[in-house]
Coordinates of C-alpha atoms in Angstrom, one line a residue:
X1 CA 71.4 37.0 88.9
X2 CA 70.4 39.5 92.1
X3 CA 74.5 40.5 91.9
X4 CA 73.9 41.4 87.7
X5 CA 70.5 43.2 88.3
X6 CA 72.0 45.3 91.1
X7 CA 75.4 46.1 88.5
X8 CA 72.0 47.7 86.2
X9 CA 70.6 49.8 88.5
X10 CA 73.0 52.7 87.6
X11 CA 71.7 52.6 84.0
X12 CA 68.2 51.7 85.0
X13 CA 68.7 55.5 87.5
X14 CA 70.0 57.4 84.0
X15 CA 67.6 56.4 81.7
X16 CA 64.7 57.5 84.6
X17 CA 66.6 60.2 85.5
X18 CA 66.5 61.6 82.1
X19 CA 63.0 61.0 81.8
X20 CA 61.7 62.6 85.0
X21 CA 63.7 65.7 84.0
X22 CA 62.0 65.9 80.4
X23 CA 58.9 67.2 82.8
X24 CA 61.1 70.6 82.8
X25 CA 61.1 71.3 79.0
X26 CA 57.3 72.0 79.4
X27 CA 58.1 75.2 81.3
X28 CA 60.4 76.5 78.5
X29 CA 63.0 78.0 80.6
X30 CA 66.0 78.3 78.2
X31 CA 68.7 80.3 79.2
X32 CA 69.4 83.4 77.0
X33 CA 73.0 82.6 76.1
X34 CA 71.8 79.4 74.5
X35 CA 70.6 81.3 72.0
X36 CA 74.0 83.2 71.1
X37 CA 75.4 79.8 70.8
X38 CA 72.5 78.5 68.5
X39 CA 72.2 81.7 66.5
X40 CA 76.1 81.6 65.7
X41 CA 75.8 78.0 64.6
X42 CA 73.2 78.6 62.3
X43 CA 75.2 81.6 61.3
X44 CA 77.7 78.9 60.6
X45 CA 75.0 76.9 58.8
X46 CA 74.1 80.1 56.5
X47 CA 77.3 82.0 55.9
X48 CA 79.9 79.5 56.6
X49 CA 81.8 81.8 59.1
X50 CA 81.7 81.6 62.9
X51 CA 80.2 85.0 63.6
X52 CA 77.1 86.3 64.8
X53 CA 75.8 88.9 61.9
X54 CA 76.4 87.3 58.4
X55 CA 80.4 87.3 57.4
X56 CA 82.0 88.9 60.3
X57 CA 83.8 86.8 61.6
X58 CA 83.6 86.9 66.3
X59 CA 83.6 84.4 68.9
X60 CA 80.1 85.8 70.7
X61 CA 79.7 82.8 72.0
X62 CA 81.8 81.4 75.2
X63 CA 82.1 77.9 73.5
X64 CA 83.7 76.7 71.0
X65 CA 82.8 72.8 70.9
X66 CA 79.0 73.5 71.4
X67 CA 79.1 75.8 68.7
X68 CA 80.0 72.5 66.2
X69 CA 77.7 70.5 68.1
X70 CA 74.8 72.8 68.1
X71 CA 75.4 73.1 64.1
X72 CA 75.6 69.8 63.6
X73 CA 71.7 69.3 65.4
X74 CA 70.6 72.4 63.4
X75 CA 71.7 70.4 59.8
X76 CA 70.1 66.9 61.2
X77 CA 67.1 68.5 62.7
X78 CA 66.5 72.0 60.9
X79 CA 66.2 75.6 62.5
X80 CA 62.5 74.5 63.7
X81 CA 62.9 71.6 65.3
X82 CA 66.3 71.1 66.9
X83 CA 65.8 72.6 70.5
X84 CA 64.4 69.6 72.3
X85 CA 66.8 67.1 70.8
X86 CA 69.7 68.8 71.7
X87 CA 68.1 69.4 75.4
X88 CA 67.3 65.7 75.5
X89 CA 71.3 65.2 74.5
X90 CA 72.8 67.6 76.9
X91 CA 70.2 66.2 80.0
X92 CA 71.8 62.3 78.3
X93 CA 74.8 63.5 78.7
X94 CA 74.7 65.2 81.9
X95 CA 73.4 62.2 83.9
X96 CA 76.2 59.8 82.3
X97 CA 78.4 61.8 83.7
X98 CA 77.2 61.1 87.2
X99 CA 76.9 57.5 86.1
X100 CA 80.8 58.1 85.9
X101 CA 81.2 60.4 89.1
X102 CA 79.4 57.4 91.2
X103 CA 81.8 54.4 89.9
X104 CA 84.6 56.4 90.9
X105 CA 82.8 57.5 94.6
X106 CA 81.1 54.8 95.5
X107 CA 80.4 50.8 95.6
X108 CA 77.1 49.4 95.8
X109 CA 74.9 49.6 93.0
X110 CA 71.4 50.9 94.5
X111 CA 73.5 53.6 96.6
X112 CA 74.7 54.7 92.6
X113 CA 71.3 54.5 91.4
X114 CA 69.9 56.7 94.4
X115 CA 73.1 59.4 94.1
X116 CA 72.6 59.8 90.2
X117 CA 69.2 60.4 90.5
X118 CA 69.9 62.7 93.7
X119 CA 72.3 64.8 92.5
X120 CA 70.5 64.8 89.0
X121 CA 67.5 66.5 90.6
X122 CA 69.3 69.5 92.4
X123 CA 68.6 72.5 91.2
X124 CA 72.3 73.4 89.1
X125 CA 72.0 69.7 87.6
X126 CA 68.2 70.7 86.1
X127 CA 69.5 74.2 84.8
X128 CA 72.8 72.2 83.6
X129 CA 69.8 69.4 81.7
X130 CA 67.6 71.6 79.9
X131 CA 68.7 75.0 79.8
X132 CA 70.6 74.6 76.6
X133 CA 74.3 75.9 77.7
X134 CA 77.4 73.4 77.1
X135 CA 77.8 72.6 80.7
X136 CA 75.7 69.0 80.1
X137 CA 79.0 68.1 77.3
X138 CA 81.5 69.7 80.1
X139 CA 80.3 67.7 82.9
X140 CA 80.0 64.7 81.1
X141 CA 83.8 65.4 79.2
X142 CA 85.4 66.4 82.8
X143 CA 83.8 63.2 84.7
X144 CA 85.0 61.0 81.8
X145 CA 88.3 62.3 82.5
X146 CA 88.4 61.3 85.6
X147 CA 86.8 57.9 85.0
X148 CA 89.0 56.4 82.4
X149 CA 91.5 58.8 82.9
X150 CA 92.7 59.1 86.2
X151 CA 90.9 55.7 87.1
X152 CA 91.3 53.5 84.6
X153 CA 94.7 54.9 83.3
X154 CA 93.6 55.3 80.2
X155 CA 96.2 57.6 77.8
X156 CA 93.7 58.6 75.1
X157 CA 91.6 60.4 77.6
X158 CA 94.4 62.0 79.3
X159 CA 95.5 63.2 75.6
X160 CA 92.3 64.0 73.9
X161 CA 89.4 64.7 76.7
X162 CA 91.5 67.7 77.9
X163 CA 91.7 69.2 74.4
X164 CA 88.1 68.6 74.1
X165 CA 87.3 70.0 77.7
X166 CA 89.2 73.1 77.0
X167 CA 87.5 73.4 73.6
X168 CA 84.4 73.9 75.4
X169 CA 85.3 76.5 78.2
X170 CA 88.7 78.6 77.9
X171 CA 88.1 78.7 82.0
X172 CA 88.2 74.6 82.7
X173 CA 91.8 75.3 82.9
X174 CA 91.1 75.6 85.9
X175 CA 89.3 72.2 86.3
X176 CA 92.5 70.4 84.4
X177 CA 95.4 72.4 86.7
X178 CA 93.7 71.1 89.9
X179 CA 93.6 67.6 88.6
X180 CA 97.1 67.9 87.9
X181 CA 98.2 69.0 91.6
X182 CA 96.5 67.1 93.2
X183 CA 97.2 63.7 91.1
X184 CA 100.6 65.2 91.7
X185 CA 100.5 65.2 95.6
X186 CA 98.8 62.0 95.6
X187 CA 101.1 59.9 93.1
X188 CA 104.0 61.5 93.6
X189 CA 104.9 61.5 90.0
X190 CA 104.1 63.5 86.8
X191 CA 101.4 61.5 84.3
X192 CA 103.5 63.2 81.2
X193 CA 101.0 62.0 78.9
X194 CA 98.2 64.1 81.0
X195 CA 100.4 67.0 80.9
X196 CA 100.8 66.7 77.1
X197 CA 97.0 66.6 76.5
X198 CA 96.8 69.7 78.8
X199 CA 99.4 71.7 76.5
X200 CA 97.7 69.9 73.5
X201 CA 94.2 71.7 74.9
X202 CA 95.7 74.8 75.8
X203 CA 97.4 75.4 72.6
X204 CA 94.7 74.2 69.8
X205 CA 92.3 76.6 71.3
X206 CA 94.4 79.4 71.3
X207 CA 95.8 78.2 68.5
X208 CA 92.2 78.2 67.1
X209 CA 91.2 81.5 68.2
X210 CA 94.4 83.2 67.1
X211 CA 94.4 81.7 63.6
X212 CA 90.6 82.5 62.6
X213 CA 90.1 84.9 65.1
X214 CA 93.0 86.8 65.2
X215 CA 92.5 87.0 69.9
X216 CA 93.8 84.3 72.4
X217 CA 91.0 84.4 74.1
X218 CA 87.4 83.9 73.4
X219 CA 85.9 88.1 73.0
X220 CA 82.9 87.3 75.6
X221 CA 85.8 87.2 78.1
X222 CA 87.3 90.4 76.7
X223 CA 84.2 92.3 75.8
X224 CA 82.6 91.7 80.2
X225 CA 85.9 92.7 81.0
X226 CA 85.7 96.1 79.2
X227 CA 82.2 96.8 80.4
X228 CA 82.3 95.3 83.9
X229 CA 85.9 96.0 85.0
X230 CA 85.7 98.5 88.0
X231 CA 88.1 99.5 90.3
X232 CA 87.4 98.5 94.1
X233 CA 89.0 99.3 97.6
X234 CA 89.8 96.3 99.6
X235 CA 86.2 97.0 101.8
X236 CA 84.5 97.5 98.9
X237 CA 85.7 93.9 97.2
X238 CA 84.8 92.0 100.9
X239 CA 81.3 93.6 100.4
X240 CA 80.9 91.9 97.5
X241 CA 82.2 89.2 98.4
X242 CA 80.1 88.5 101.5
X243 CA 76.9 89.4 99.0
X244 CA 77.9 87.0 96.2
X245 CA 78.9 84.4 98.6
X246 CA 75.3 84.1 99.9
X247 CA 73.7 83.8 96.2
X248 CA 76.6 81.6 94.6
X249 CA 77.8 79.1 97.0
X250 CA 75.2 77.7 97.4
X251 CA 72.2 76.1 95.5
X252 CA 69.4 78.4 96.2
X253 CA 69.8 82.3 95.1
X254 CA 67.7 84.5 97.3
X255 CA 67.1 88.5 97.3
X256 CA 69.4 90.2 99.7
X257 CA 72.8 90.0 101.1
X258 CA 72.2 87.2 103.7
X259 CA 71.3 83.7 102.5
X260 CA 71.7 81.3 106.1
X261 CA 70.4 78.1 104.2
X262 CA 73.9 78.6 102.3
X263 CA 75.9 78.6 105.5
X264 CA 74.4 75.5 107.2
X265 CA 74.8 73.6 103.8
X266 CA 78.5 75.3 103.3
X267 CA 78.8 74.0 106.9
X268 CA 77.7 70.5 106.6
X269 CA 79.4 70.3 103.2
X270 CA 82.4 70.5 104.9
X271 CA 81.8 68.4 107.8
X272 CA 80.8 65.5 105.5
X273 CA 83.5 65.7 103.6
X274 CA 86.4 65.9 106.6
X275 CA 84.4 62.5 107.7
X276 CA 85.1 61.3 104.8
X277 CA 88.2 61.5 103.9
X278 CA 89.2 60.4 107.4
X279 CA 88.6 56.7 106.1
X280 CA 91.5 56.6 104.3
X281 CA 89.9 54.9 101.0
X282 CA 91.0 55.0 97.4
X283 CA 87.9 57.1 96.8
X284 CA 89.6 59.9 98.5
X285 CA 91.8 61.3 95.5
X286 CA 88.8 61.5 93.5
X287 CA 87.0 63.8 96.7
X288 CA 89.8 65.8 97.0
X289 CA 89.8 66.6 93.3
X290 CA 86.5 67.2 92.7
X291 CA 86.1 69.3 96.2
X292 CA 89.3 71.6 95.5
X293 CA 87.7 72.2 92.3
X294 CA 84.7 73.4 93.9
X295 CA 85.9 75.9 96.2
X296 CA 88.8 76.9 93.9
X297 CA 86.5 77.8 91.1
X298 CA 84.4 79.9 93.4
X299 CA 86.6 81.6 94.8
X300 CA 88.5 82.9 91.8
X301 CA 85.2 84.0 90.1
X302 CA 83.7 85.2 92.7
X303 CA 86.5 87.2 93.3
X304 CA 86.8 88.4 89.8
X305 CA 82.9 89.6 90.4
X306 CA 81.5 87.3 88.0
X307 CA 77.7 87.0 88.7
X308 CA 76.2 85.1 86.1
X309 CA 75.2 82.1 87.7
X310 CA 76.0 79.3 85.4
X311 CA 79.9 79.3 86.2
X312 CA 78.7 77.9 89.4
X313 CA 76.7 75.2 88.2
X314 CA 79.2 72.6 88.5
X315 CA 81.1 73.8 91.6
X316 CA 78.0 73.8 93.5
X317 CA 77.1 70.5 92.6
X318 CA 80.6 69.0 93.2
X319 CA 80.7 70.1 96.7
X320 CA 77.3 68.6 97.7
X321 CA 78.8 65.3 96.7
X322 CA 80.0 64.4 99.8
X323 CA 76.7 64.9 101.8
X324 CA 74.8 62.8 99.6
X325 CA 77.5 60.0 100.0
X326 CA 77.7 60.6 103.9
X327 CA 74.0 59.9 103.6
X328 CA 73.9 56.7 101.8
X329 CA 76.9 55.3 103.7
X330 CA 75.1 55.1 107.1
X331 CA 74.9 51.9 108.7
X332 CA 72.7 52.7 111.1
X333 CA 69.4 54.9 110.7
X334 CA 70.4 55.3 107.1
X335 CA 66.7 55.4 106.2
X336 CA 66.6 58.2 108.6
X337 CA 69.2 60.4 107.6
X338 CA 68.1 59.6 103.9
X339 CA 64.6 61.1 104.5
X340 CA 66.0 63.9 106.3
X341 CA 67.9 64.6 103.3
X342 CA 65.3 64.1 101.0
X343 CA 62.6 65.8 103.2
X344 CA 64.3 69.2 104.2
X345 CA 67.0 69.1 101.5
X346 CA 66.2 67.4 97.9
X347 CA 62.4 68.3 98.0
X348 CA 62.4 71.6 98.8
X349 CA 65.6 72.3 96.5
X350 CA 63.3 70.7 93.7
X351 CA 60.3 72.8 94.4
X352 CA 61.7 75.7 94.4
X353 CA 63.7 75.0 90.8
X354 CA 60.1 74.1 89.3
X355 CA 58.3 77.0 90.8
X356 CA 61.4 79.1 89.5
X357 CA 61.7 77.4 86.0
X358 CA 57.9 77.9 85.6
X359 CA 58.3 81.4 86.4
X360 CA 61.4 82.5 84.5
X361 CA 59.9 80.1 81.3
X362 CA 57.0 82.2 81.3
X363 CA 59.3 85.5 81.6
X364 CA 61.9 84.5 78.6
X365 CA 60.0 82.2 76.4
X366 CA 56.3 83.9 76.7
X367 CA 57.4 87.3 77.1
X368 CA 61.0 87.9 75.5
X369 CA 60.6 85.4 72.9
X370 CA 57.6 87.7 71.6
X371 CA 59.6 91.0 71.3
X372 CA 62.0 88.7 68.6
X373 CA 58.8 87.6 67.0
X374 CA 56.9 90.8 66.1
X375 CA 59.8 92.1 64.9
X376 CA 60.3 89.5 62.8
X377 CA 57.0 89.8 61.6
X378 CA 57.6 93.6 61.2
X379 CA 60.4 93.9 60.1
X380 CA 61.0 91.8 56.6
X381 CA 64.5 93.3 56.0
X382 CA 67.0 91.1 57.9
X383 CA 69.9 93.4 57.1
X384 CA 68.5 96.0 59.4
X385 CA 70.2 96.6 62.6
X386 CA 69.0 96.7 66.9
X387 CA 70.8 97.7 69.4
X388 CA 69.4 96.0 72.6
X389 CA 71.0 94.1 75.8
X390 CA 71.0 90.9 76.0
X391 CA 71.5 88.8 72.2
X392 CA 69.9 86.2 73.1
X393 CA 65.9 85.8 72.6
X394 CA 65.2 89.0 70.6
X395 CA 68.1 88.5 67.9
X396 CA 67.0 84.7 67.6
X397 CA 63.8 85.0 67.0
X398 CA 64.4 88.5 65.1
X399 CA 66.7 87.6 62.8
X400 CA 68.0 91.2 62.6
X401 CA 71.7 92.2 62.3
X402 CA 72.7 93.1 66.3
X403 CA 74.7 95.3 68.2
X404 CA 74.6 94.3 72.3
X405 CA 75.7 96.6 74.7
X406 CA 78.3 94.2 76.1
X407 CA 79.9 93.9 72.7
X408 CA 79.4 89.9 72.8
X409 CA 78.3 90.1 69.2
X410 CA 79.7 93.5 67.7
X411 CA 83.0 94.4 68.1
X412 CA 82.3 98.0 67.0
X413 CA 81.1 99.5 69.8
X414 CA 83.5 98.0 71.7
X415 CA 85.5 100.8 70.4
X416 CA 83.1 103.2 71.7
X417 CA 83.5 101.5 75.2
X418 CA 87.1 102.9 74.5
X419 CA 86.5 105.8 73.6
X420 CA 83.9 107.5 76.3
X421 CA 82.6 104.3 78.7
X422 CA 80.3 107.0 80.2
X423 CA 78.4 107.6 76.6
X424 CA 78.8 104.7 74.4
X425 CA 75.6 103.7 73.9
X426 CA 74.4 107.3 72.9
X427 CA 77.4 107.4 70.7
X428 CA 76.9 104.7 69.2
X429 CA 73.3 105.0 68.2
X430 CA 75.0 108.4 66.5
X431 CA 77.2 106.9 64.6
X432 CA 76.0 103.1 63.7
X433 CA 72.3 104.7 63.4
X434 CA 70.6 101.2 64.0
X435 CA 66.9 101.1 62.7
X436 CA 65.5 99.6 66.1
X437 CA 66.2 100.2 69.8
X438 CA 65.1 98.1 72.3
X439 CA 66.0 99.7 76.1
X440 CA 65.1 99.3 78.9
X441 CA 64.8 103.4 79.5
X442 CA 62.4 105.5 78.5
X443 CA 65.0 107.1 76.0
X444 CA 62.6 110.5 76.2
X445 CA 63.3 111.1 79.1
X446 CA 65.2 114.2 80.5
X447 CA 65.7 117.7 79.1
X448 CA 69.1 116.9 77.8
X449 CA 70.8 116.4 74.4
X450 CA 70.3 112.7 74.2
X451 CA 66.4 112.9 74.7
X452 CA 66.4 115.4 72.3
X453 CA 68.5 113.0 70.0
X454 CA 66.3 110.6 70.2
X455 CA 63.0 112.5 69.8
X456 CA 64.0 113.9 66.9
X457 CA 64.9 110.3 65.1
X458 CA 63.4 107.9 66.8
X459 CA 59.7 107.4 67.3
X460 CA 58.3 104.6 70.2
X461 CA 57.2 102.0 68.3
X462 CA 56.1 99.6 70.7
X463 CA 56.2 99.0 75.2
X464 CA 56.6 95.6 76.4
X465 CA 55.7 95.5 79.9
X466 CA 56.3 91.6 81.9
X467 CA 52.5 92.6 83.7
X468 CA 50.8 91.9 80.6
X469 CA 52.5 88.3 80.9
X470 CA 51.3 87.3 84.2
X471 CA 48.3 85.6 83.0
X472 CA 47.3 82.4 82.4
X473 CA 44.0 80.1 82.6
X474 CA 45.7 77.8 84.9
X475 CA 45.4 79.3 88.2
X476 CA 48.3 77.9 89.7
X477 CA 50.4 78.7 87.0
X478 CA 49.3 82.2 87.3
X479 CA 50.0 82.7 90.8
X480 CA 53.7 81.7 90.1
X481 CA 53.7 84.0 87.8
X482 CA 52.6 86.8 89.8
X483 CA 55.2 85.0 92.8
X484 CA 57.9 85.4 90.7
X485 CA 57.6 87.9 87.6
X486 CA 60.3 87.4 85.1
X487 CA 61.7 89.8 82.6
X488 CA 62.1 93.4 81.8
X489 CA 59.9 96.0 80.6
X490 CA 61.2 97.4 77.3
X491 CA 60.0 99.9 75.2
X492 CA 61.2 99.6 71.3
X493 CA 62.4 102.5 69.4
X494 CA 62.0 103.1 65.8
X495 CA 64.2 105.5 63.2
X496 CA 62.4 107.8 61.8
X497 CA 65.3 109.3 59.5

């Protein structure tokens, strides 16, 4: 009876895992390109085309599979109800694919009940729960890949989860080539029916893309690399590097270029997971996959300069993996190094993602969300056009037609890009003549052409300022607030012409 109620506790640690984290969708901090993805599936839902701004057909957002999924919550649910459920399912999700990571890492049943509900409380695996991006199906998808896949042997998930996987991110090729190698180096052999799901991925995404597109890959990826792409000397690309690596690598993103809690825990990462893998177990090909995978995918994106934070969401947790086993492996002062953990690790890890979800919740939902709402109430049109940066909150809750600066949602002014990088927005205001503009200038400013430009056709409707949003009657809440402030003061433009 004890030996079946300790084979529960896994489940039991999901289900309460799930629930504890439901405290975090009272702070409302939803990330902004969860709502590109929602917006293009309900432009699904209206226009029957995969797009962003009625018929056009783009791929503005980065996933394909969570674009179906997030239409599918939109027809059950409806346009005003269908955010928590589909947080609720990604944070289900999620957690069962710890539930999965832990069979294949560990033994006992309480030390899988106390590593799901570890790693499900670090800060990437709350932003991964509730802040509406795919990564929740990803994890879950990649984990049950390696679960029935590469552990139970299973040839439907080595044939259809990496099709699915790939549908989700164009960039888990990566995930799916290191599995590959090192299976490869481990087995000695090639799993042909892995490597046929892989091209069978590869190929029905591009395949997909190509045929109602008319791109290989996804235009976010092409439209960042238009904008972003710089070129850097070798000193100035180990710069960056050195300032990234402090943010990224680690769980906790601080202001400035040193972050020393990131070293020790790179540090100890590493030392755990050498200990480990010195026992020789089964347990190892699954360590080695996963930890590859972590330090390969940060590398190659930091390298590529990516900074959005949310490609390094699973890497980070991946690589903590082996200090929370190290921890619950001890057979002597376990309790010890367990409290140590949870003391000067877990804890203060946790506090500062709730004092930073407060405070970014407040910043997107009670201050950006706003700007999307009075124009909606403003403008009745829908048709009309904004151009603004980012298309996330404001275009949601707008419902205008949008052009982004990055070109995520409008091809157009990718164009412009093109053309003259140095004045594409300016050029593009000439040309497109949107009825709103929402910058984060005061467009005015300046004695030169383009403050005359816009004086003469555009009139300041409205400021937005993130110091009128610092309030609230709970005093704690309002001193995180004022900790942290969150947002961007915008001022809202107007044609007049």
């Amino acid at each position: 009876m004890s030996e079946t109620k300790n084979s529960r506790f896994p489940i039991y640690a999901v289900i309460f895992t799930v629930a504890f984290k439901l405290l975090f969708l009272l702070t409302h901090y939803i990330q902004e390109d969860a709502f590109i993805t929602w917006r293009v599936a309900q432009n699904l839902l209206d226009y029957g085309v995969i797009g962003f701004n009625g018929e056009t057909k783009i791929s503005a957002s980065t996933t394909h599979l969570y674009v179906f999924v997030s239409y599918f919550f939109n027809l059950i649910f409806g346009k005003e109800h269908f955010i928590v459920p589909i947080l609720l399912f990604n944070s289900i999700l999620f957690t069962i694919g710890t539930l999965f990571l832990s069979h294949l890492v560990l033994k006992k049943g309480w030390q899988k009940a106390v590593f799901i509900f570890l790693i499900g409380i670090l800060p990437p695996a709350i932003k991964i729960s509730i802040l509406g991006m795919e990564y929740g199906i990803l994890f879950s998808l990649e984990m049950a890949l390696l679960y029935y896949g590469f552990n139970k042997g299973k040839k439907w998930a080595f044939i259809f989860l990496p099709a699915l996987i790939m549908f989700t991110r164009i960039d888990t090729v990566i995930f799916l080539g290191i599995a590959f190698l090192v299976d490869l180096f481990w087995n000695k052999k090639i799993r042909w029916s892995y490597v046929f799901g892989g091209v069978l991925g590869v190929s029905l995404t591009m395949a997909f893309n190509w045929l109602y597109f008319g791109e290989l890959v996804n235009n976010t990826i092409t439209a960042k690399k238009l904008l972003y792409e710089q070129a850097f000397t070798f000193q100035q690309s180990l710069h960056y590097f050195l300032v990234s690596f402090g943010n990224f690598w680690g769980m906790l993103k601080v202001p400035g270029e040193f972050n020393p809690v990131t070293i020790i825990v790179l540090i100890f990462e590493l030392l755990c997971f050498i200990y480990l893998v010195r026992q020789r177990q089964s347990r190892n090909y699954f360590l080695w996959i996963i930890f590859v995978f972590g330090w390969t995918k940060q590398i190659i994106f930091i390298s590529q300069k990516s900074l959005f934070d949310w490609y390094y969401w699973v890497p980070q947790l991946l690589l903590f993996v082996p200090v929370v086993i190290f921890v619950l492996e001890q057979k002597e002062k376990r309790k010890l190094w367990l409290s140590l953990l949870i003391i000067f690790y877990i804890l203060p890890m946790f506090a500062f993602q709730t004092i930073h979800s407060i405070a970014t919740g407040n910043g997107e939902w009670n201050y950006r969300r706003t700007i999307g709402i009075f124009l909606n109430q403003y403008e009745k049109d829908k048709n009309q056009w904004i151009l603004l940066e980012p298309a996330g909150y404001v275009p949601y809750f707008s419902g205008l037609k949008t052009i982004d600066e990055v070109g995520l949602v409008d091809k157009q002014i990718q164009a412009e890009i093109k053309k003259d990088k140095a004045n594409y927005w300016i050029n593009t205001v000439k040309t497109r003549k949107p009825k709103y503009l929402l910058s984060y200038k005061n467009l005015y400013e300046g004695n030169t052409a383009d403050a005359f430009y816009y004086q003469t056709h555009y009139r300041l409707l409205k400021e937005f300022r993130v110091k009128d949003h610092l309030k609230s009657d709970n005093k704690i809440l309002e001193k995180i607030y004022k900790l942290k402030p969150s947002g961007t003061d915008y001022n809202l433009y107007i044609r007049i012409d």
